[in-house]
CSV table of C-alpha atoms and ligand atoms in Angstrom, one decimal:
chain,number,residue,atom,x,y,z
U,831,MET,CA,47.9,-55.7,18.9
U,832,SER,CA,49.0,-52.4,20.3
U,833,LEU,CA,47.7,-48.9,20.7
U,834,ALA,CA,48.6,-46.2,18.2
U,835,ALA,CA,52.0,-44.6,19.0
U,836,ARG,CA,50.3,-41.2,19.5
U,837,MET,CA,48.5,-42.6,22.6
U,838,LEU,CA,51.7,-43.6,24.4
U,839,ASN,CA,52.6,-40.1,25.7
U,840,LEU,CA,49.0,-39.0,26.3
U,841,LYS,CA,48.2,-38.7,30.0
U,842,GLU,CA,44.8,-39.1,31.5
U,843,SER,CA,43.2,-35.9,32.6
U,844,GLY,CA,44.6,-35.3,36.1
U,845,THR,CA,41.6,-33.3,37.2
U,846,LEU,CA,39.1,-35.9,35.9
U,847,LYS,CA,41.1,-38.7,37.6
U,848,ILE,CA,40.7,-36.9,41.0
U,849,LEU,CA,37.0,-36.6,40.3
U,850,ASP,CA,36.9,-40.4,39.9
U,851,LYS,CA,38.5,-41.0,43.3
U,852,VAL,CA,36.2,-38.5,44.9
U,853,LYS,CA,33.2,-40.2,43.3
U,854,SER,CA,34.3,-43.6,44.6
U,855,MET,CA,34.8,-42.2,48.2
U,856,GLN,CA,31.4,-40.6,48.0
U,857,ALA,CA,29.9,-43.9,46.9
U,858,ARG,CA,31.2,-45.3,50.2
U,859,GLY,CA,29.2,-42.7,52.0
U,860,ILE,CA,32.0,-40.3,52.8
U,861,ASP,CA,31.0,-36.6,52.8
U,862,ILE,CA,33.6,-34.9,50.6
U,863,ILE,CA,33.7,-31.2,50.2
U,864,GLN,CA,34.6,-30.7,46.6
U,865,LEU,CA,37.1,-27.9,45.9
U,866,ASP,CA,38.4,-29.5,42.8
U,867,VAL,CA,35.5,-28.9,40.5
U,868,GLY,CA,35.8,-26.7,37.4
U,869,GLU,CA,32.1,-25.9,37.1
U,870,PRO,CA,29.7,-23.3,38.5
U,871,ASP,CA,27.4,-24.9,41.2
U,872,PHE,CA,24.5,-22.8,40.0
U,873,ASP,CA,21.6,-24.0,37.9
U,874,THR,CA,21.5,-23.1,34.2
U,875,PRO,CA,19.3,-20.0,34.0
U,876,ARG,CA,15.6,-20.8,33.3
U,877,ASN,CA,15.3,-18.9,30.1
U,878,ILE,CA,18.0,-21.1,28.6
U,879,VAL,CA,16.4,-24.4,29.7
U,880,GLU,CA,13.1,-23.3,28.4
U,881,ALA,CA,14.6,-22.4,25.0
U,882,ALA,CA,16.0,-25.9,24.7
U,883,HIS,CA,12.7,-27.4,25.8
U,884,ARG,CA,10.8,-25.4,23.3
U,885,ALA,CA,13.2,-26.4,20.5
U,886,MET,CA,12.8,-30.1,21.4
U,887,LEU,CA,9.0,-29.9,21.4
U,888,GLU,CA,9.1,-28.1,18.1
U,889,GLY,CA,11.0,-31.0,16.6
U,890,PHE,CA,14.4,-29.3,16.3
U,891,THR,CA,16.1,-32.5,17.0
U,892,HIS,CA,18.0,-33.4,13.9
U,893,TYR,CA,21.4,-32.7,12.4
U,894,THR,CA,22.3,-29.1,11.8
U,895,PRO,CA,24.9,-27.6,9.5
U,896,SER,CA,28.3,-28.9,10.8
U,897,ALA,CA,29.7,-25.5,11.7
U,898,GLY,CA,26.5,-24.6,13.7
U,899,ILE,CA,23.1,-23.0,12.9
U,900,PRO,CA,23.6,-19.8,10.9
U,901,GLU,CA,21.7,-17.7,13.5
U,902,LEU,CA,23.9,-18.8,16.3
U,903,ARG,CA,27.1,-18.2,14.3
U,904,ASP,CA,25.8,-14.7,13.4
U,905,ALA,CA,24.9,-14.0,17.1
U,906,VAL,CA,28.4,-15.1,18.2
U,907,ALA,CA,30.0,-13.0,15.5
U,908,GLU,CA,27.9,-10.0,16.6
U,909,LYS,CA,28.9,-10.6,20.2
U,910,LEU,CA,32.6,-10.8,19.3
U,911,ARG,CA,32.4,-7.6,17.2
U,912,SER,CA,30.5,-5.5,19.8
U,913,GLU,CA,32.0,-6.8,23.1
U,914,ASN,CA,35.4,-8.0,22.1
U,915,GLY,CA,36.4,-5.7,19.2
U,916,LEU,CA,37.1,-8.6,16.9
U,917,ASP,CA,36.4,-8.5,13.1
U,918,ALA,CA,34.2,-11.6,13.1
U,919,ARG,CA,31.6,-12.6,10.5
U,920,ARG,CA,29.7,-15.9,10.2
U,921,GLU,CA,32.5,-17.5,8.2
U,922,ASN,CA,34.9,-16.8,11.0
U,923,VAL,CA,32.9,-18.7,13.6
U,924,ILE,CA,32.4,-22.4,14.4
U,925,ILE,CA,30.1,-23.7,17.1
U,926,THR,CA,31.4,-26.9,18.8
U,927,PRO,CA,30.4,-29.4,21.4
U,928,GLY,CA,32.1,-27.5,24.2
U,929,SER,CA,35.1,-25.2,23.9
U,930,LYS,CA,37.4,-28.1,24.7
U,931,GLN,CA,36.5,-29.5,21.3
U,932,ALA,CA,37.2,-26.2,19.7
U,933,LEU,CA,40.6,-26.1,21.3
U,934,PHE,CA,41.3,-29.6,20.1
U,935,TYR,CA,40.3,-28.8,16.5
U,936,ALA,CA,42.4,-25.7,16.5
U,937,VAL,CA,45.5,-27.4,17.7
U,938,MET,CA,45.0,-30.3,15.3
U,939,SER,CA,44.4,-27.8,12.4
U,940,LEU,CA,47.6,-25.8,13.2
U,941,VAL,CA,50.3,-28.0,14.6
U,942,ASP,CA,52.4,-30.3,12.5
U,943,GLU,CA,54.7,-33.1,13.7
U,944,GLY,CA,57.7,-31.6,15.5
U,945,GLU,CA,56.4,-28.0,15.5
U,946,GLU,CA,56.7,-26.1,18.8
U,947,VAL,CA,53.9,-24.6,20.9
U,948,ILE,CA,54.6,-22.1,23.6
U,949,VAL,CA,52.4,-22.6,26.7
U,950,PRO,CA,52.8,-20.0,29.5
U,951,THR,CA,52.3,-21.8,32.8
U,952,PRO,CA,50.5,-22.4,35.2
U,953,ALA,CA,48.2,-23.8,32.5
U,954,TRP,CA,45.1,-25.9,32.1
U,955,PRO,CA,46.5,-29.5,31.5
U,956,SER,CA,44.6,-30.3,28.4
U,957,TYR,CA,46.6,-27.8,26.2
U,958,VAL,CA,49.8,-29.9,26.6
U,959,GLU,CA,48.0,-33.2,25.9
U,960,MET,CA,46.3,-31.8,22.8
U,961,VAL,CA,49.6,-30.7,21.4
U,962,THR,CA,51.0,-34.1,22.2
U,963,VAL,CA,48.3,-35.8,20.2
U,964,ALA,CA,49.0,-33.5,17.3
U,965,GLY,CA,52.7,-34.6,17.4
U,966,GLY,CA,53.9,-31.1,18.5
U,967,VAL,CA,56.4,-30.2,21.2
U,968,VAL,CA,55.4,-28.0,24.1
U,969,ARG,CA,57.6,-25.3,25.4
U,970,GLU,CA,56.3,-24.4,28.9
U,971,ILE,CA,57.2,-20.9,30.1
U,972,PRO,CA,56.8,-20.3,33.8
U,973,PRO,CA,55.5,-17.0,35.0
U,974,LYS,CA,57.4,-14.0,36.2
U,975,GLY,CA,56.5,-11.9,39.2
U,976,GLY,CA,53.4,-13.6,40.5
U,977,PHE,CA,51.5,-15.1,37.7
U,978,SER,CA,52.3,-12.6,35.0
U,979,LEU,CA,53.6,-13.6,31.5
U,980,ASP,CA,57.3,-13.8,31.2
U,981,ILE,CA,57.4,-11.8,28.0
U,982,GLU,CA,61.2,-12.0,27.6
U,983,GLY,CA,61.1,-15.8,28.3
U,984,ILE,CA,58.4,-16.2,25.6
U,985,ARG,CA,60.4,-14.1,23.1
U,986,GLU,CA,63.5,-16.2,23.7
U,987,ALA,CA,61.7,-19.4,23.3
U,988,VAL,CA,60.6,-18.5,19.8
U,989,ASN,CA,62.6,-20.3,17.1
U,990,GLU,CA,62.0,-21.5,13.5
U,991,ARG,CA,59.9,-24.4,14.6
U,992,THR,CA,57.6,-22.3,16.7
U,993,LYS,CA,54.0,-22.3,15.3
U,994,LEU,CA,51.6,-21.4,18.1
U,995,ILE,CA,51.2,-19.8,21.5
U,996,ILE,CA,48.3,-20.8,23.8
U,997,ILE,CA,47.1,-18.4,26.4
U,998,ASN,CA,44.2,-18.4,28.8
U,999,SER,CA,43.0,-15.3,30.6
U,1000,PRO,CA,41.4,-15.1,33.1
U,1001,ASN,CA,43.4,-18.2,33.9
U,1002,ASN,CA,42.7,-21.6,35.1
U,1003,PRO,CA,44.3,-22.5,37.7
U,1004,THR,CA,45.4,-19.1,39.0
U,1005,GLY,CA,42.5,-16.7,38.4
U,1006,HIS,CA,45.0,-14.2,37.1
U,1007,ALA,CA,43.9,-11.9,34.3
U,1008,TYR,CA,46.7,-10.7,32.0
U,1009,SER,CA,47.1,-6.9,31.9
U,1010,GLU,CA,46.7,-4.9,28.7
U,1011,GLY,CA,50.5,-4.4,28.6
U,1012,GLU,CA,51.2,-8.1,28.8
U,1013,LEU,CA,48.6,-8.8,26.1
U,1014,ARG,CA,50.0,-6.1,23.9
U,1015,ALA,CA,53.6,-7.4,24.3
U,1016,LEU,CA,52.4,-10.9,23.4
U,1017,SER,CA,50.5,-9.7,20.4
U,1018,GLU,CA,53.7,-7.9,19.2
U,1019,ILE,CA,55.7,-11.2,19.5
U,1020,ALA,CA,53.0,-13.0,17.5
U,1021,ALA,CA,52.9,-10.3,14.8
U,1022,ASP,CA,56.7,-10.0,14.5
U,1023,HIS,CA,57.2,-13.8,14.1
U,1024,ARG,CA,53.9,-14.5,12.4
U,1025,LEU,CA,52.8,-17.0,15.1
U,1026,PHE,CA,49.3,-18.2,15.6
U,1027,VAL,CA,47.8,-17.7,19.1
U,1028,ILE,CA,44.9,-19.5,20.6
U,1029,SER,CA,43.3,-17.2,23.2
U,1030,ASP,CA,41.1,-19.2,25.5
U,1031,GLU,CA,38.7,-16.7,27.0
U,1032,ILE,CA,36.2,-19.1,28.6
U,1033,TYR,CA,36.4,-17.1,31.9
U,1034,GLU,CA,35.9,-13.8,30.2
U,1035,LYS,CA,32.8,-12.8,32.1
U,1036,ILE,CA,33.9,-14.1,35.5
U,1037,LEU,CA,36.0,-11.1,36.2
U,1038,TYR,CA,35.9,-9.0,39.4
U,1039,GLU,CA,38.2,-6.1,38.4
U,1040,GLY,CA,38.9,-4.3,35.2
U,1041,GLU,CA,37.7,-5.0,31.7
U,1042,HIS,CA,38.3,-8.1,29.7
U,1043,ARG,CA,40.5,-7.5,26.6
U,1044,SER,CA,40.6,-10.0,23.8
U,1045,LEU,CA,44.0,-10.7,22.3
U,1046,GLY,CA,42.6,-10.7,18.8
U,1047,SER,CA,41.6,-7.0,19.1
U,1048,PHE,CA,45.2,-5.8,19.2
U,1049,PRO,CA,46.7,-4.4,15.9
U,1050,GLY,CA,48.5,-6.8,13.6
U,1051,VAL,CA,47.2,-10.1,14.9
U,1052,GLY,CA,43.7,-10.2,13.3
U,1053,ASP,CA,44.7,-13.1,11.0
U,1054,LEU,CA,46.7,-15.0,13.7
U,1055,VAL,CA,44.4,-15.3,16.7
U,1056,ILE,CA,41.9,-18.0,17.3
U,1057,THR,CA,39.6,-16.9,20.1
U,1058,VAL,CA,37.9,-19.7,22.0
U,1059,ASN,CA,35.0,-19.3,24.3
U,1060,GLY,CA,31.9,-21.1,25.4
U,1061,PHE,CA,28.8,-21.3,27.5
U,1062,SER,CA,29.9,-23.7,30.2
U,1063,LYS,CA,31.2,-21.2,32.8
U,1064,THR,CA,29.3,-18.0,32.1
U,1065,TYR,CA,25.9,-19.6,31.9
U,1066,ALA,CA,26.5,-22.6,34.2
U,1067,MET,CA,26.1,-24.9,31.1
U,1068,THR,CA,28.9,-27.4,31.6
U,1069,GLY,CA,26.8,-30.5,30.8
U,1070,TRP,CA,25.2,-29.0,27.7
U,1071,ARG,CA,28.5,-29.1,25.8
U,1072,VAL,CA,28.5,-26.0,23.7
U,1073,GLY,CA,31.4,-23.6,22.8
U,1074,TYR,CA,32.8,-21.8,19.9
U,1075,ALA,CA,35.9,-20.5,18.2
U,1076,SER,CA,36.5,-17.5,15.9
U,1077,GLY,CA,39.5,-16.9,13.7
U,1078,PRO,CA,40.8,-16.7,10.1
U,1079,ARG,CA,38.4,-18.3,7.7
U,1080,ASP,CA,40.8,-21.0,6.5
U,1081,VAL,CA,41.6,-22.1,10.1
U,1082,ILE,CA,37.8,-22.2,10.9
U,1083,ALA,CA,37.2,-24.1,7.6
U,1084,ALA,CA,39.9,-26.7,8.6
U,1085,MET,CA,38.4,-27.0,12.1
U,1086,ASN,CA,35.0,-27.6,10.5
U,1087,LYS,CA,36.4,-30.5,8.4
U,1088,LEU,CA,37.5,-32.1,11.7
U,1089,GLN,CA,34.0,-31.5,13.1
U,1090,GLN,CA,32.3,-33.0,10.0
U,1091,HIS,CA,34.3,-36.2,10.4
U,1092,SER,CA,33.9,-36.5,14.2
U,1093,ALA,CA,31.0,-34.8,16.0
U,1094,SER,CA,29.1,-34.0,12.7
U,1095,CYS,CA,27.6,-31.0,14.4
U,1096,PRO,CA,26.8,-29.6,17.9
U,1097,VAL,CA,23.6,-30.8,19.5
U,1098,SER,CA,20.7,-29.1,17.6
U,1099,PHE,CA,18.5,-27.9,20.5
U,1100,VAL,CA,21.5,-27.0,22.6
U,1101,GLN,CA,22.4,-24.5,19.9
U,1102,LYS,CA,18.9,-22.9,20.3
U,1103,ALA,CA,19.6,-22.7,24.1
U,1104,ALA,CA,23.0,-21.0,23.4
U,1105,LEU,CA,21.3,-18.5,21.2
U,1106,GLU,CA,19.0,-17.7,24.1
U,1107,ALA,CA,21.9,-17.4,26.5
U,1108,LEU,CA,23.5,-14.7,24.4
U,1109,LYS,CA,20.4,-12.4,24.9
U,1110,PRO,CA,21.2,-9.5,27.2
U,1111,ASP,CA,18.7,-10.4,29.9
U,1112,THR,CA,20.2,-13.7,30.8
U,1113,PRO,CA,21.2,-13.3,34.5
U,1114,VAL,CA,25.0,-13.5,34.8
U,1115,ARG,CA,25.8,-10.7,37.3
U,1116,GLN,CA,24.4,-12.3,40.4
U,1117,MET,CA,26.5,-15.4,39.9
U,1118,VAL,CA,29.7,-13.4,39.4
U,1119,GLU,CA,28.9,-11.3,42.6
U,1120,GLU,CA,28.4,-14.5,44.6
U,1121,PHE,CA,31.8,-15.8,43.3
U,1122,ARG,CA,33.4,-12.6,44.4
U,1123,ARG,CA,31.9,-13.0,47.9
U,1124,ARG,CA,33.4,-16.5,48.1
U,1125,ARG,CA,36.7,-15.4,46.7
U,1126,ASP,CA,37.1,-12.7,49.4
U,1127,PHE,CA,36.0,-15.1,52.1
U,1128,LEU,CA,38.3,-17.9,51.1
U,1129,CYS,CA,41.4,-15.7,50.5
U,1130,GLY,CA,40.9,-14.1,53.9
U,1131,GLU,CA,40.6,-17.4,55.7
U,1132,LEU,CA,43.5,-19.1,53.9
U,1133,ASN,CA,45.8,-16.2,54.6
U,1134,ARG,CA,44.7,-16.2,58.3
U,1135,MET,CA,45.7,-19.9,58.6
U,1136,GLY,CA,49.3,-18.8,58.1
U,1137,ALA,CA,50.3,-21.9,56.1
U,1138,PHE,CA,48.8,-20.5,52.8
U,1139,ARG,CA,49.6,-17.4,50.9
U,1140,VAL,CA,47.3,-16.1,48.3
U,1141,ASP,CA,46.4,-12.7,46.7
U,1142,PRO,CA,42.8,-12.3,45.6
U,1143,PRO,CA,42.9,-13.0,41.8
U,1144,LYS,CA,40.9,-10.9,39.4
U,1145,GLY,CA,38.9,-13.6,37.7
U,1146,ALA,CA,37.7,-17.2,37.2
U,1147,PHE,CA,36.7,-19.2,40.3
U,1148,TYR,CA,40.0,-20.6,41.4
U,1149,LEU,CA,42.7,-19.8,44.0
U,1150,PHE,CA,46.2,-21.1,43.5
U,1151,PRO,CA,47.7,-20.5,47.0
U,1152,ASP,CA,51.3,-20.9,47.8
U,1153,ILE,CA,51.4,-23.9,50.3
U,1154,THR,CA,55.1,-23.6,51.3
U,1155,GLY,CA,54.0,-22.9,54.9
U,1156,THR,CA,52.4,-26.3,55.2
U,1157,GLY,CA,55.9,-27.9,54.8
U,1158,MET,CA,54.3,-30.3,52.2
U,1159,GLU,CA,54.4,-30.6,48.4
U,1160,SER,CA,51.1,-30.3,46.5
U,1161,VAL,CA,50.5,-34.0,45.9
U,1162,GLU,CA,51.1,-34.9,49.5
U,1163,LEU,CA,48.9,-32.0,50.8
U,1164,CYS,CA,46.1,-32.9,48.4
U,1165,SER,CA,46.2,-36.6,49.5
U,1166,LEU,CA,46.1,-35.5,53.2
U,1167,LEU,CA,43.2,-33.1,52.5
U,1168,LEU,CA,41.3,-35.9,50.7
U,1169,GLU,CA,42.1,-38.8,52.9
U,1170,GLU,CA,41.9,-37.1,56.3
U,1171,GLY,CA,40.0,-33.8,55.7
U,1172,HIS,CA,37.6,-35.2,53.1
U,1173,ILE,CA,38.3,-32.2,51.0
U,1174,SER,CA,39.2,-32.5,47.3
U,1175,ALA,CA,41.7,-30.0,45.7
U,1176,THR,CA,44.0,-30.3,42.7
U,1177,PRO,CA,47.8,-30.5,43.1
U,1178,GLY,CA,49.7,-27.7,41.4
U,1179,GLU,CA,51.8,-30.4,39.7
U,1180,ALA,CA,49.0,-30.9,37.3
U,1181,PHE,CA,49.3,-27.4,35.8
U,1182,GLY,CA,53.0,-27.4,34.8
U,1183,GLY,CA,54.9,-28.7,37.8
U,1184,PHE,CA,53.9,-26.2,40.5
U,1185,SER,CA,54.5,-28.4,43.6
U,1186,ARG,CA,54.3,-25.4,45.9
U,1187,ASN,CA,50.7,-24.6,45.0
U,1188,ILE,CA,47.3,-26.3,45.0
U,1189,ARG,CA,44.2,-25.3,43.0
U,1190,ILE,CA,41.1,-24.6,45.0
U,1191,SER,CA,37.9,-24.0,43.2
U,1192,TYR,CA,35.3,-21.9,45.1
U,1193,ALA,CA,32.5,-23.0,42.9
U,1194,ASN,CA,30.8,-24.4,46.0
U,1195,SER,CA,28.3,-22.9,48.5
U,1196,MET,CA,29.4,-20.5,51.3
U,1197,ASP,CA,28.3,-23.2,53.8
U,1198,ARG,CA,30.5,-25.8,52.2
U,1199,LEU,CA,33.4,-23.4,51.9
U,1200,SER,CA,33.1,-22.5,55.7
U,1201,ALA,CA,33.0,-26.2,56.5
U,1202,ALA,CA,36.1,-26.8,54.4
U,1203,VAL,CA,37.9,-24.0,56.1
U,1204,GLU,CA,37.1,-25.5,59.5
U,1205,ARG,CA,38.3,-28.9,58.4
U,1206,MET,CA,41.5,-27.5,56.9
U,1207,ARG,CA,42.3,-25.5,60.0
U,1208,ALA,CA,41.8,-28.5,62.3
U,1209,LEU,CA,43.9,-30.7,60.0
U,1210,LEU,CA,46.8,-28.3,59.8
U,1211,GLU,CA,46.7,-27.6,63.6
U,1212,LYS,CA,47.1,-31.3,64.1
U,1213,ARG,CA,49.9,-31.6,61.6
U,1214,LEU,CA,52.0,-28.4,62.0
Q,2279,LIG,C1,40.7,-23.0,30.7
Q,2279,LIG,C2,39.6,-23.8,30.2
Q,2279,LIG,N1,39.4,-23.9,28.9
Q,2279,LIG,C3,38.4,-24.7,28.4
Q,2279,LIG,C4,37.6,-25.4,29.2
Q,2279,LIG,C5,36.6,-26.3,28.6
Q,2279,LIG,O1,35.3,-25.9,28.8
Q,2279,LIG,P1,34.1,-26.5,28.0
Q,2279,LIG,O2,34.6,-27.6,27.1
Q,2279,LIG,O3,33.1,-27.0,29.0
Q,2279,LIG,O4,33.5,-25.4,27.2
Q,2279,LIG,C6,37.8,-25.4,30.6
Q,2279,LIG,C7,37.0,-26.2,31.5
Q,2279,LIG,O5,37.3,-26.5,32.6
Q,2279,LIG,C8,38.8,-24.6,31.1
Q,2279,LIG,O6,39.0,-24.4,32.4
């Protein structure tokens, strides 16, 4: 008896593995300050919780159409038309149990055995693993000048086997948001070579400067871009598992076939909650302002320590500081932070081999962030 061959190269989620270790230390009574988490520490807004509750009490607890309830698909399409400049109708939209699932369906629907997928790094680790399951080959393209896209590097990586590019802006782990110029240049590469692009826009609303621009709104790529987004980050709904994708009808129809034979449909009452979340009065601004305060605080403190270098990123809730000044590589520093400082952070290694960076999430309270800074300062003074 052996596992399927496709499982042999598949790695465990590095970020979830750290979480397991943190949980086991916490179970031993150790007070860990968690800076590794990828989820808002806020409660889901009350209007959303009440909508789910109402739906359950009204008996909306059965299977729904596999691609999602029509009114939610319509509301998402309307949001994508009015806010993102995409030409989306109901048939272009699928609702999924989390955006991760949408990404998985999209990769499985598009990538054949041996086809190449360009992933600009640093990148969220699941993209690489999803392509691996599909039998594809990842071409990682490191950034140029800070965390900007290496447009020339991407252009040069394209060959006859290239099928897909996956981008994520604002980005996990760097918080970097690609400029209009970078996105335009990328859209031109996609249009010239007829490449699909998955644009993961899950941090769209967690943006501190400038306007979010969707890749699918650039000319010439309307039938090539699959836009993925969800409710986890914007509405603090990570545990509800609801996201969506929008794209060409045939791609969405293929993704829906995968959904029919796996999840069947997203959770019924969660879809009603998602519909409520999209209403304009759902409070989002306060959360983003609080994230901005924490970003500014943490960037200032890390730079003051001397061993870290970080520019305030434009979005998401992560910092990806350069740790060269600590004299350690990312795995060693993260172990030290966890074992001796009782602070969890994620090694830059996990995002495409960035051993000179660590990912710090500031989705934690100001009090905890201040305490983390104190612990880090004490630890580094002892070590350096
Ligand atoms: C870049 C990125 N995409 C997608 C996801 C998945 O989000 P969800 O499946 O909760 O919608 C995450 C979550 O951490 C993420 O950071």
